[in-house]
Amino acid sequence: MKKLVFFVVFIFNQFAAYCQQTALTSFPLSSVKLLDGPFKRAQQTDLKYILALEPDRLLAPFLKEAGLEPKAKQYGNWEDTGLDGHIGGHYLSALSLMYAATGDKELLKRLTYMIDWIETCQEKNGNGYVGGIPGGKAMWSDVAGGKINAENFALNKKWVPWYNIHKLYAGLVDAYVLTGNQKAKNVLVKLSDWCLNLTSKLSDEQIQTMLRSEHGGMNEVFADVAEITGDKKYLDLARKFSHQTILQPLLGNKDKLTGLHANTQIPKVIGFMRVAEVSGDQSWANAANFFWETVVQNRTISIGGNSVREHFNPVNNFIPMLESKEGPETCNTYNMLKLSKHLFLNNPQARYLDFYERAMYNHILSSQHPEKGGFVYFTPIRPQHYRVYSKTDQSFWCCVGSGLENHGKYGELIYAHNDKDIFVNLFVSSQLNWKEKSVTLTQKTEFPFKETSQISIAIKKPMTFAINLRHPAWLAGKMIVKVNNVPVSYKMQASSYISINRTWKNSDIVTVSLPMQTVVEPLPDNSSWISFVHGPIVLAAATSQKNMDGLIADDSRMGHIANGPLYSLEDAPIIISAQNNFNPVLESVKGRPLTFKASNLIYQQKYKDLQLVPFFQIHDSRYMLYWPVNTLEKIASSQKLIREQEGVKLSLEAATIDQVAPGEQQPESDHNFQSENSETGIFKDRHWRHAKGWFSYDLKNPLKEAKRLRVAYYGRDSNRNFDIYVNDFLLQTVRLDDSGKDEFIESDYQLPQELVSKFSGKPLKIKFVAHPGSIAGGIYYVRLLK
């Protein structure tokens, strides 16, 4: 639950009573100071990145749409191709979080400057609206009139406008809640009233149709506004903006997530939880908890991330994630941590923190370059692949926006409290100042490099309260707790917390032991791939610094993807074991904490010297995060099969110039998707798109190498007649007549070379057009081949 600077309003007395019985409150970021350690260093690196961005360039889309002259040229990349202004919203949150965490006055100066200009734009618009969406005013006017054309990633031909403006709403909430900026609250309330007016004549059915388009956490921010103002009308709006297609299965404890765009759904669920917090609707809280449980238990890998190519994969098949260069997306984990925080504060169970800690160390901390400060979009788990980092003036992806926020809020959940007791949730070097109680806790630790933490208490006079210590699920032995060097006995609570309740005196010291061991953790589908986990820390091995094309991203639409050559799975180091769930024996490297060798476990001689270190320490390198497991008896036959499969796949990858997965959100957006009367769906765990009208993609052909177009269909589709055009040239008429097998088939079409030469390296527009009364598609994949 967000803690307001000046006040917190609980709208319903029933929920207030519930919170008094069970809930905790997080300390404001301003009360928690990070001390030296990996998180403090990551915070300072992020601070430099934030200050390297130019507010006037981020404000340019807002001024332009308000009819004002921008003071500087707006940034490029996603910031001038339809998602204009989304980073500006994230920037408000990042400035607010980092100012609360560090007190750096330059951050507050920039935040005030940004809010002042956003207010000016709002006043110029005259109706409460403010945003950077190009052509947004006309588009919103159509929406208000009931003209709604919603795709997964578009609304009335605009790139996810609700998702875009949600970042501004969230930034205004953070500016008010975290820094007390009254002007931010005023702009926020006016913008919320604009939305009330915009949707006042829309039916619930029309709003639900509109919510097919990705819309971020609009329900979350309206619940926030309800709490801030105490006005129930905003809570009603939050309920209206709650997507029933996602909510209803969760209310029934049903997992209907496979194939869905992951980061579209998680913010909706945070919103369900916020509605539950503000309204007291426990069923919505249960739905949010069920979502968390199924994602964390069934869909999350060891680093705490989820998704492949941004979508939830089947729970019984993680092979697509292993093979893909587009592994877990950082934004997903950013939002899963937000959801975990809400669930924990309302039901203080250590299991939420076990996940939070794992994801914070292994995904979030690893997603920022420790020196350059660039942010990571995808974290591939494909053996010996690598990550790509953003560049301050070039890259403006969604994961840059959330990345700006991530490293400023490490202090948000290290500690929490109820009326009189303190909860120590994370073992992070830090200092807590509980001003209301005149209590200061200083936690000194080198965890995870040392297995202890020391907490000292500073108070003016003796005081009785409990210090509750989280008992992590990963502990390898008894957690020894000492007060002033004297062991204390304890009984662990059902919540997995140890409560030390006593009368504390100034300079009392609590020490805790945190014994760790290395275990192997299979993928959730229990296939023969494992990762090494030491305590909460995922271990990985750097393997090569070669062929890392685009390591630092350029400003291209797909610059966030590590498009360098794929190394064959056949060449991955193999772990020898009779099973994929065993107790590994690793050799510690002398003089290097948390560094190990697995020489006795690795089959190939050339990999014997690989060193396992915390994944968050590996950068600018290809790496091994998940390892194949096999027996000596089966290695030869397994390698032969992999060699055959990989030969085909890698040859195809090498011959591919560009490709798009129809029905998958970001790939379509990256390829200038256009359509008329088109639909998407999922069949046999694969996405498809078809149309009664038409749809098209722009495929890159920079070196004029294109020779063939390959299109994937389903062999049993029938009565579907359509044409394929390339830049308005009729390439092929296709008739799908149920003549194939119950499987996916691929067809190649030769491209006339005079056509390719004519467009001199420019994109080729591939257009699928239905014959009258028929359907174009379903199309399952499109490749442009050399």
GROMACS .gro file of C-alpha atoms in nm, residues 563-743:
model
  181
  563ASN     CA    1   2.055  -1.020  -3.272
  564GLY     CA    2   2.410  -1.156  -3.280
  565PRO     CA    3   2.466  -1.514  -3.399
  566LEU     CA    4   2.311  -1.793  -3.198
  567TYR     CA    5   2.551  -2.055  -3.066
  568SER     CA    6   2.433  -2.410  -3.115
  569LEU     CA    7   2.279  -2.586  -2.816
  570GLU     CA    8   2.502  -2.878  -2.913
  571ASP     CA    9   2.803  -2.669  -2.802
  572ALA     CA   10   2.665  -2.589  -2.457
  573PRO     CA   11   2.855  -2.735  -2.159
  574ILE     CA   12   2.673  -3.041  -2.027
  575ILE     CA   13   2.621  -3.133  -1.661
  576ILE     CA   14   2.663  -3.504  -1.592
  577SER     CA   15   2.399  -3.651  -1.364
  578ALA     CA   16   2.141  -3.926  -1.360
  579GLN     CA   17   1.873  -3.672  -1.272
  580ASN     CA   18   1.806  -3.299  -1.305
  581ASN     CA   19   1.741  -3.253  -0.934
  582PHE     CA   20   2.055  -3.339  -0.739
  583ASN     CA   21   2.287  -3.195  -0.477
  584PRO     CA   22   2.583  -3.040  -0.660
  585VAL     CA   23   2.934  -3.040  -0.518
  586LEU     CA   24   3.112  -2.721  -0.627
  587GLU     CA   25   3.470  -2.620  -0.567
  588SER     CA   26   3.518  -2.277  -0.405
  589VAL     CA   27   3.773  -2.051  -0.572
  590LYS     CA   28   4.018  -1.935  -0.310
  591GLY     CA   29   4.019  -1.563  -0.239
  592ARG     CA   30   3.705  -1.497  -0.444
  593PRO     CA   31   3.377  -1.501  -0.247
  594LEU     CA   32   3.077  -1.655  -0.418
  595THR     CA   33   3.296  -1.796  -0.696
  596PHE     CA   34   3.291  -2.167  -0.774
  597LYS     CA   35   3.403  -2.425  -1.025
  598ALA     CA   36   3.190  -2.717  -1.140
  599SER     CA   37   3.476  -2.910  -1.302
  600ASN     CA   38   3.360  -3.242  -1.157
  601LEU     CA   39   3.013  -3.194  -1.303
  602ILE     CA   40   3.092  -3.072  -1.656
  603TYR     CA   41   3.137  -3.328  -1.931
  604GLN     CA   42   3.349  -3.135  -2.186
  605GLN     CA   43   3.715  -3.069  -2.111
  606LYS     CA   44   3.712  -2.725  -2.278
  607TYR     CA   45   3.465  -2.597  -2.019
  608LYS     CA   46   3.641  -2.732  -1.710
  609ASP     CA   47   3.775  -2.390  -1.607
  610LEU     CA   48   3.442  -2.207  -1.621
  611GLN     CA   49   3.372  -2.015  -1.302
  612LEU     CA   50   3.029  -1.978  -1.151
  613VAL     CA   51   2.961  -1.633  -1.006
  614PRO     CA   52   2.647  -1.435  -0.917
  615PHE     CA   53   2.458  -1.364  -1.237
  616PHE     CA   54   2.428  -0.997  -1.145
  617GLN     CA   55   2.808  -0.970  -1.178
  618ILE     CA   56   2.819  -1.091  -1.539
  619HIS     CA   57   2.805  -0.817  -1.805
  620ASP     CA   58   2.935  -0.761  -2.160
  621SER     CA   59   2.955  -1.135  -2.211
  622ARG     CA   60   2.784  -1.442  -2.338
  623TYR     CA   61   2.689  -1.667  -2.048
  624MET     CA   62   2.549  -1.993  -1.920
  625LEU     CA   63   2.249  -1.947  -1.691
  626TYR     CA   64   2.067  -2.277  -1.754
  627TRP     CA   65   2.265  -2.595  -1.813
  628PRO     CA   66   2.160  -2.918  -1.989
  629VAL     CA   67   2.175  -3.234  -1.777
  630ASN     CA   68   2.251  -3.575  -1.922
  631THR     CA   69   2.398  -3.912  -1.839
  632LEU     CA   70   2.721  -4.047  -1.986
  633GLU     CA   71   2.526  -4.328  -2.153
  634LYS     CA   72   2.287  -4.094  -2.338
  635ILE     CA   73   2.517  -3.809  -2.436
  636ALA     CA   74   2.606  -3.939  -2.780
  637SER     CA   75   2.248  -4.003  -2.892
  638SER     CA   76   2.124  -3.678  -2.739
  639GLN     CA   77   2.398  -3.474  -2.908
  640LYS     CA   78   2.319  -3.634  -3.243
  641LEU     CA   79   1.953  -3.537  -3.213
  642ILE     CA   80   2.040  -3.181  -3.105
  643ARG     CA   81   2.288  -3.155  -3.393
  644GLU     CA   82   2.019  -3.246  -3.643
  645GLN     CA   83   1.759  -3.011  -3.495
  646GLU     CA   84   1.998  -2.723  -3.442
  647GLY     CA   85   2.143  -2.757  -3.793
  648VAL     CA   86   1.805  -2.683  -3.944
  649LYS     CA   87   1.720  -2.405  -3.697
  650LEU     CA   88   2.053  -2.225  -3.716
  651SER     CA   89   2.062  -2.248  -4.096
  652LEU     CA   90   1.718  -2.092  -4.107
  653GLU     CA   91   1.824  -1.822  -3.860
  654ALA     CA   92   2.132  -1.742  -4.069
  655ALA     CA   93   1.920  -1.715  -4.384
  656THR     CA   94   1.658  -1.492  -4.221
  657ILE     CA   95   1.677  -1.120  -4.298
  658ASP     CA   96   1.369  -1.022  -4.099
  659GLN     CA   97   1.077  -1.202  -3.938
  660VAL     CA   98   0.754  -1.135  -3.758
  661ALA     CA   99   0.530  -1.348  -3.537
  662PRO     CA  100   0.170  -1.249  -3.621
  663GLY     CA  101  -0.047  -1.197  -3.314
  664GLU     CA  102   0.249  -1.126  -3.086
  665GLN     CA  103   0.237  -0.772  -2.963
  666GLN     CA  104   0.584  -0.621  -2.985
  667PRO     CA  105   0.699  -0.799  -3.305
  668GLU     CA  106   0.391  -0.667  -3.486
  669SER     CA  107   0.441  -0.318  -3.348
  670ASP     CA  108   0.807  -0.324  -3.447
  671HIS     CA  109   0.706  -0.407  -3.804
  672ASN     CA  110   0.454  -0.124  -3.856
  673PHE     CA  111   0.151  -0.353  -3.840
  674GLN     CA  112  -0.158  -0.218  -4.021
  675SER     CA  113  -0.495  -0.386  -4.064
  676GLU     CA  114  -0.863  -0.369  -4.141
  677ASN     CA  115  -1.114  -0.609  -3.985
  678SER     CA  116  -0.844  -0.837  -3.844
  679GLU     CA  117  -0.830  -1.071  -3.544
  680THR     CA  118  -0.571  -1.271  -3.350
  681GLY     CA  119  -0.576  -1.584  -3.139
  682ILE     CA  120  -0.380  -1.882  -3.009
  683PHE     CA  121  -0.400  -2.237  -3.146
  684LYS     CA  122  -0.182  -2.525  -3.028
  685ASP     CA  123   0.023  -2.276  -2.825
  686ARG     CA  124   0.102  -2.067  -3.135
  687HIS     CA  125  -0.023  -1.718  -3.217
  688TRP     CA  126  -0.205  -1.647  -3.540
  689ARG     CA  127  -0.361  -1.356  -3.722
  690HIS     CA  128  -0.629  -1.352  -3.991
  691ALA     CA  129  -0.854  -1.089  -4.147
  692LYS     CA  130  -1.181  -1.056  -4.334
  693GLY     CA  131  -1.018  -0.744  -4.473
  694TRP     CA  132  -0.639  -0.723  -4.476
  695PHE     CA  133  -0.327  -0.683  -4.265
  696SER     CA  134   0.033  -0.591  -4.344
  697TYR     CA  135   0.389  -0.572  -4.207
  698ASP     CA  136   0.701  -0.383  -4.314
  699LEU     CA  137   0.997  -0.622  -4.330
  700LYS     CA  138   1.350  -0.485  -4.340
  701ASN     CA  139   1.574  -0.561  -4.639
  702PRO     CA  140   1.868  -0.321  -4.590
  703LEU     CA  141   2.117  -0.503  -4.815
  704LYS     CA  142   1.866  -0.598  -5.088
  705GLU     CA  143   1.932  -0.968  -5.016
  706ALA     CA  144   1.570  -1.086  -5.007
  707LYS     CA  145   1.499  -1.385  -5.232
  708ARG     CA  146   1.204  -1.561  -5.073
  709LEU     CA  147   0.907  -1.501  -4.849
  710ARG     CA  148   0.821  -1.790  -4.615
  711VAL     CA  149   0.474  -1.805  -4.459
  712ALA     CA  150   0.351  -2.054  -4.200
  713TYR     CA  151  -0.009  -2.189  -4.205
  714TYR     CA  152  -0.208  -2.462  -4.033
  715GLY     CA  153  -0.262  -2.758  -4.264
  716ARG     CA  154  -0.631  -2.814  -4.181
  717ASP     CA  155  -0.756  -2.459  -4.236
  718SER     CA  156  -1.017  -2.451  -4.514
  719ASN     CA  157  -1.223  -2.216  -4.732
  720ARG     CA  158  -0.969  -1.936  -4.698
  721ASN     CA  159  -0.878  -1.752  -5.016
  722PHE     CA  160  -0.650  -1.451  -5.015
  723ASP     CA  161  -0.370  -1.268  -5.194
  724ILE     CA  162  -0.020  -1.185  -5.078
  725TYR     CA  163   0.115  -0.852  -5.200
  726VAL     CA  164   0.469  -0.717  -5.176
  727ASN     CA  165   0.471  -0.338  -5.209
  728ASP     CA  166   0.140  -0.359  -5.400
  729PHE     CA  167   0.273  -0.629  -5.635
  730LEU     CA  168   0.062  -0.946  -5.636
  731LEU     CA  169   0.306  -1.214  -5.528
  732GLN     CA  170   0.075  -1.511  -5.472
  733THR     CA  171  -0.288  -1.614  -5.450
  734VAL     CA  172  -0.335  -1.866  -5.168
  735ARG     CA  173  -0.616  -2.116  -5.118
  736LEU     CA  174  -0.629  -2.307  -4.792
  737ASP     CA  175  -0.865  -2.602  -4.848
  738ASP     CA  176  -0.804  -2.851  -4.564
  739SER     CA  177  -0.567  -3.051  -4.785
  740GLY     CA  178  -0.283  -3.059  -4.534
  741LYS     CA  179  -0.211  -3.263  -4.224
  742ASP     CA  180  -0.294  -3.174  -3.866
  743GLU     CA  181   0.025  -2.974  -3.838
   0.00000   0.00000   0.00000
